[in-house]
Short mmCIF file of C-alpha atoms in Angstrom, two decimals:
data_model
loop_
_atom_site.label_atom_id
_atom_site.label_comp_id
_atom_site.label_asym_id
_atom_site.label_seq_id
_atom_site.Cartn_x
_atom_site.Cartn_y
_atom_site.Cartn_z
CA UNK A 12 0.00 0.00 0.00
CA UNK A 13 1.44 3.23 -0.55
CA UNK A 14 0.14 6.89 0.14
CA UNK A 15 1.39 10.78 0.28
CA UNK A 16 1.98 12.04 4.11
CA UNK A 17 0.57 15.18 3.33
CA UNK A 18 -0.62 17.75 6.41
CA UNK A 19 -4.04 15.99 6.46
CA UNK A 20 -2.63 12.83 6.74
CA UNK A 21 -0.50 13.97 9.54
CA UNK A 22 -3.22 15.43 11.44
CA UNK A 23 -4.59 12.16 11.01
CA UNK A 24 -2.00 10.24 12.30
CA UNK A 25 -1.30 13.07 15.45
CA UNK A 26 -5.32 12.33 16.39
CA UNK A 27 -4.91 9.14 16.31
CA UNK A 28 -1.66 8.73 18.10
CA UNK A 29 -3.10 11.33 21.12
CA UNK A 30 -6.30 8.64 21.20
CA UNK A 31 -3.84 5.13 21.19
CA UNK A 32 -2.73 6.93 24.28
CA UNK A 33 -5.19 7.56 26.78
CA UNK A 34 -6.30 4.02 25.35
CA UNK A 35 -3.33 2.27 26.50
CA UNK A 36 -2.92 4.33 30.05
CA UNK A 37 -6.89 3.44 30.51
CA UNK A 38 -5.39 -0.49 29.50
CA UNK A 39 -2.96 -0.28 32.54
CA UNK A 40 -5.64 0.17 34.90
CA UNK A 41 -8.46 -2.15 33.55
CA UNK A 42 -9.02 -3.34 29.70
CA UNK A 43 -13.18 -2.33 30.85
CA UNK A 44 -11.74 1.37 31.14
CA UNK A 45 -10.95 1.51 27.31
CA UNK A 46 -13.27 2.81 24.58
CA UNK A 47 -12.13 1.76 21.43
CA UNK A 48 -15.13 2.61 18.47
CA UNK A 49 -15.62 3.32 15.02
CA UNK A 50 -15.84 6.95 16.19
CA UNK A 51 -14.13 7.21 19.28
CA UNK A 52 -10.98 5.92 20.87
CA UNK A 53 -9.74 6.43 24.43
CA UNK A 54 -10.29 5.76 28.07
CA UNK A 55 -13.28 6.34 30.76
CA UNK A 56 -10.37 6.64 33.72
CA UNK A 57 -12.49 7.16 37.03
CA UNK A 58 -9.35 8.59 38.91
CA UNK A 59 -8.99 11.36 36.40
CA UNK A 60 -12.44 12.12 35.96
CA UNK A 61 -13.03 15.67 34.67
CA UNK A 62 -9.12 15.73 33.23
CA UNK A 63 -9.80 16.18 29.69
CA UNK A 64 -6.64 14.72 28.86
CA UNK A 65 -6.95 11.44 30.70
CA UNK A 66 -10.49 11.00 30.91
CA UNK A 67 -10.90 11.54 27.20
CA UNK A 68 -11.85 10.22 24.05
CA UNK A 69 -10.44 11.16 20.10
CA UNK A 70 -13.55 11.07 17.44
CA UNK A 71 -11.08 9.67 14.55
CA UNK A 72 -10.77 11.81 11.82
CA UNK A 73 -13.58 11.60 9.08
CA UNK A 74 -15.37 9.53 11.96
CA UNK A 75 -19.42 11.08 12.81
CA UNK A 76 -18.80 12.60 16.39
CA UNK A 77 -20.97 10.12 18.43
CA UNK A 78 -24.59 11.00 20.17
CA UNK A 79 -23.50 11.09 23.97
CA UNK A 80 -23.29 8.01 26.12
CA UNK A 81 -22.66 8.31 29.85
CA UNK A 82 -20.04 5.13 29.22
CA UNK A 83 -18.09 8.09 27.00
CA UNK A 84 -15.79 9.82 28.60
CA UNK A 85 -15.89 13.46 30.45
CA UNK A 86 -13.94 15.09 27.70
CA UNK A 87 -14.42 14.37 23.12
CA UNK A 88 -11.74 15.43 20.94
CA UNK A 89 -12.65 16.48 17.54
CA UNK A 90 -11.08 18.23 14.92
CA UNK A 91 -15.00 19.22 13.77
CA UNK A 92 -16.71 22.00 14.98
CA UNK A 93 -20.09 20.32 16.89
CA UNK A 94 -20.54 17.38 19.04
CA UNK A 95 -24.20 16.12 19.77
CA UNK A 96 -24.44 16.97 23.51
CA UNK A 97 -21.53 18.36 24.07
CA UNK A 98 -20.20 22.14 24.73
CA UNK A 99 -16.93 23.57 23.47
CA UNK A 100 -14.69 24.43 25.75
CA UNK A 101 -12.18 26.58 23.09
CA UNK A 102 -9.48 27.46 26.02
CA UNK A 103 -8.18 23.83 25.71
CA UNK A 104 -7.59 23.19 21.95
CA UNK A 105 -4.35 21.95 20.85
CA UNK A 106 -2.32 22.21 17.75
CA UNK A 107 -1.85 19.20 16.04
CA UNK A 108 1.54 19.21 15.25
CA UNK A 109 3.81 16.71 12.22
CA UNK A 110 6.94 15.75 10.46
CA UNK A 111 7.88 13.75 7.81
CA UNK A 112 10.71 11.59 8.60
CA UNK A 113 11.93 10.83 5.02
CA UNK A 114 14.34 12.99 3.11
CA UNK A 115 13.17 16.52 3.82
CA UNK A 116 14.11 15.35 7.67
CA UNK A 117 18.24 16.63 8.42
CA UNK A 118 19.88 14.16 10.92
CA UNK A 119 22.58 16.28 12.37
CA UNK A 120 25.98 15.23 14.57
CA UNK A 121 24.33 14.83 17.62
CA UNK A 122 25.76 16.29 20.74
CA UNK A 123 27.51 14.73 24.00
CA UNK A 124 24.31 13.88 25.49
CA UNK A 125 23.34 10.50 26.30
CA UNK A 126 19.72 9.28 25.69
CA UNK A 127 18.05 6.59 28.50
CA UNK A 128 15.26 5.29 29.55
CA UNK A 129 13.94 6.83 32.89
CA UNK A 130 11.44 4.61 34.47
CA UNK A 131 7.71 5.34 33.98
CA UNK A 132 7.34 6.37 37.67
CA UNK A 133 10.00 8.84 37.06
CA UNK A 134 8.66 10.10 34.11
CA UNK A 135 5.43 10.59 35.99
CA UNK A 136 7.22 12.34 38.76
CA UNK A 137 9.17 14.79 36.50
CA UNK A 138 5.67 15.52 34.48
CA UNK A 139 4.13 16.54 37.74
CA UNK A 140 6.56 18.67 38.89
CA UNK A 141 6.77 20.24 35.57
CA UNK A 142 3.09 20.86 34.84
CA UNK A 143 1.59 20.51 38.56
CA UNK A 144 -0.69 17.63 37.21
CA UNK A 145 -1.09 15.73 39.91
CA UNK A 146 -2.40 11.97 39.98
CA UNK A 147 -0.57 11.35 36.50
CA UNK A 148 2.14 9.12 38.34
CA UNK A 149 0.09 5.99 39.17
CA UNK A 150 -1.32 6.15 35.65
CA UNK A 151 1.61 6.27 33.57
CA UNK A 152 3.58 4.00 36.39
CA UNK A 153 0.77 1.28 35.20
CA UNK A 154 1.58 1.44 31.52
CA UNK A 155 2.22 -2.25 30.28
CA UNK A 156 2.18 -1.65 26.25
CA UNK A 157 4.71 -2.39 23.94
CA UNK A 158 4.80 -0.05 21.59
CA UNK A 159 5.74 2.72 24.83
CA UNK A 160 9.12 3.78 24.71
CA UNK A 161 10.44 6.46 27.79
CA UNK A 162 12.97 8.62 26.78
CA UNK A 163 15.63 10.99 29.15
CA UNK A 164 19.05 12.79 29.67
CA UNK A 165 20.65 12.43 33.20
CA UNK A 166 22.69 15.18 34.83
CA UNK A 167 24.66 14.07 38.06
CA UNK A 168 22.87 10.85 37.88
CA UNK A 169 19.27 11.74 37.70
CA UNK A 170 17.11 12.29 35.04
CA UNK A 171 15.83 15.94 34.29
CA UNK A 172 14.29 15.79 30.76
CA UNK A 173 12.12 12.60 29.57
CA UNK A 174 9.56 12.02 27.09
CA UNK A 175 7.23 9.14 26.54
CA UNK A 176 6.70 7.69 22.78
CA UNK A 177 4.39 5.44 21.49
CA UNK A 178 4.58 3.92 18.21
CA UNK A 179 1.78 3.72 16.06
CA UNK A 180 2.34 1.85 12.84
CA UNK A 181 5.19 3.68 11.60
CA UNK A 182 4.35 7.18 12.87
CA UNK A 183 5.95 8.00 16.64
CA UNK A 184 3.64 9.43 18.83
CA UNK A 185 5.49 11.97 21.13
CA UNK A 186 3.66 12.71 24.72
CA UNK A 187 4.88 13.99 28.33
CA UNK A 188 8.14 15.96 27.44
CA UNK A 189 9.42 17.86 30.59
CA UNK A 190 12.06 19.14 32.07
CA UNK A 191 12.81 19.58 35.82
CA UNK A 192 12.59 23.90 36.59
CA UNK A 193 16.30 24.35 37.23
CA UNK A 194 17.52 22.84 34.22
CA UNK A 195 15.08 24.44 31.33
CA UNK A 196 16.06 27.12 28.80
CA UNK A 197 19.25 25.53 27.91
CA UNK A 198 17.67 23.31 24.71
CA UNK A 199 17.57 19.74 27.05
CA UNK A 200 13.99 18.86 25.35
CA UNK A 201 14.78 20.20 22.43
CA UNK A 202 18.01 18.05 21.56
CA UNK A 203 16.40 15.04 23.38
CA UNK A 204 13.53 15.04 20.90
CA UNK A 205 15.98 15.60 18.22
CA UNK A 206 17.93 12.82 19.14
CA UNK A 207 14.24 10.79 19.38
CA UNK A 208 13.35 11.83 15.85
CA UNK A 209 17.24 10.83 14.48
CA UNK A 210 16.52 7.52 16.07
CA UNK A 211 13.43 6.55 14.62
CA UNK A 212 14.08 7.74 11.11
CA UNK A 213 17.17 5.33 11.19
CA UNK A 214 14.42 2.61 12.17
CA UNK A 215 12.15 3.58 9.58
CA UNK A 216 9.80 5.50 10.84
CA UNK A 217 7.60 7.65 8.28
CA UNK A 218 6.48 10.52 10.44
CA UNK A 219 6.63 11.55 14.11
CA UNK A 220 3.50 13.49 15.33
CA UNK A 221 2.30 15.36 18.78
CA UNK A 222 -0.09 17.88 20.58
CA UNK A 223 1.09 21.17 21.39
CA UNK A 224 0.92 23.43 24.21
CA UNK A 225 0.87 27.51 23.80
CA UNK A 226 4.66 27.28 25.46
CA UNK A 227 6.30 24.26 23.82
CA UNK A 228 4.39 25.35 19.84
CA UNK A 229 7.80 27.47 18.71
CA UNK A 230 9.84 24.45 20.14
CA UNK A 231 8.38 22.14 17.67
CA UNK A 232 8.17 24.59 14.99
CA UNK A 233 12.28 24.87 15.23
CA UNK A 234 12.19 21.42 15.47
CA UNK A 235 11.01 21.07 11.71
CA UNK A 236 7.35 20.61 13.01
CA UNK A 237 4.40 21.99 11.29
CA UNK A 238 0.76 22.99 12.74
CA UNK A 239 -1.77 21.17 10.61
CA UNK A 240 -4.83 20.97 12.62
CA UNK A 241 -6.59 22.40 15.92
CA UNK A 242 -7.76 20.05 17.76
CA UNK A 243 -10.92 20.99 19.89
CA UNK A 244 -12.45 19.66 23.43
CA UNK A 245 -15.95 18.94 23.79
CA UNK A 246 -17.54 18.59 27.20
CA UNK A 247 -21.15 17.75 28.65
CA UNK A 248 -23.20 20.85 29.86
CA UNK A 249 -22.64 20.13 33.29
CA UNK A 250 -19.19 18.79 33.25
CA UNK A 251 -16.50 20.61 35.27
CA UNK A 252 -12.67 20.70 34.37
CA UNK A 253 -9.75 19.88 37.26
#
């Protein structure tokens, strides 16, 4: 099969990637959490309920947004602009964000820095410190799927910038990229993600694709990335956001 990895087919690929995700943390706690549909994929997670990151759902792309379902969870992901049932809340789109890992992609010299693999708990632990989201510990800590990959650089013996990946088909999903406060403004995630991207062209990976937040958007964008969708939150009436 072949096809063109234009913009739409990254956007594709970044919705889907953001959905595999909550799907597999919603896996580590209980395969019953998981919503996997024809037109939505992701995870009802009771311990993160009103999270609209965790407790969420992706409508695929080109999918028809489903009529709500209270076994749906709090927060629907769309990159359309109406949900039956549902209420936009516009302050939490996201930027879908892409890159083609074939030719166009530069591989550079690398630096000094070694790449490891932090465990999940301290991947969780950095995250939270980072972003003050707490409660995302015990749900990445419970990750048990294959295709998740952490990613870090130590300094003195202790990690201070990790990522997470998660490989769908041949396009690397890219998640949780922090860095501990002291050590941030000198390019850590930056030339870790680099050194993530250089890896998984060598291992044949078409694309790499992620979610962006108003802070890290110009990262990516130096990083070769392009915007090529907004993706928009949909919540009940009633729902609430922690």
């Amino acid at each position: 099969m072949s096809y063109t990895i234009d913009d739409t087919e990254l956007a594709r690929r970044s919705v889907q990637g953001f959905g595999e995700m909550v799907a597999a943390l919603g896996q580590g706690i209980s395969a019953e959490t998981v919503v996997r549909r024809a037109n939505a994929l992701g995870a009802r997670i009771e311990a993160a309920a009103h999270n609209p990151w965790f407790d969420a759902a992706i409508i695929p792309v080109g999918a028809t947004p489903p009529d709500d379902d209270p076994r749906l969870p709090h927060c629907l992901w769309t990159l359309v602009d109406a949900v039956p049932g549902r209420v936009e809340l516009p302050e939490i789109a996201t930027p879908c964000m892409g890159i083609r890992l074939d030719s166009t992609f530069k591989t550079g010299t690398g630096n000094n820095l070694i790449i490891e693999s932090p465990s999940l708990t301290e991947l969780g632990e950095i995250n939270e410190r980072a972003y003050g989201e707490t409660g995302f510990t015990p749900l990445v800590s419970a990750l048990s799927d294959a295709r998740v990959h952490t990613h870090g650089f130590r300094e003195n013996g202790t990690f201070v910038s990790v990522a997470l990946t998660l490989s769908v088909g041949d396009d690397l999903s890219i998640h949780y990229v922090a860095t501990e406060a002291g050590h941030r403004r000198r390019g850590l995630a930056s030339q870790l993600v680099y050194g993530i991207l250089t890896a998984a062209q060598e291992e044949g990976m078409l694309s790499a694709t992620l979610q962006a937040s108003a802070d890290g958007l110009p990262v990516w964008q130096r990083l070769g990335f392009r915007r090529v969708a907004m993706l928009r939150g949909y919540l009940r009436p009633d729902a609430t956001i922690d």
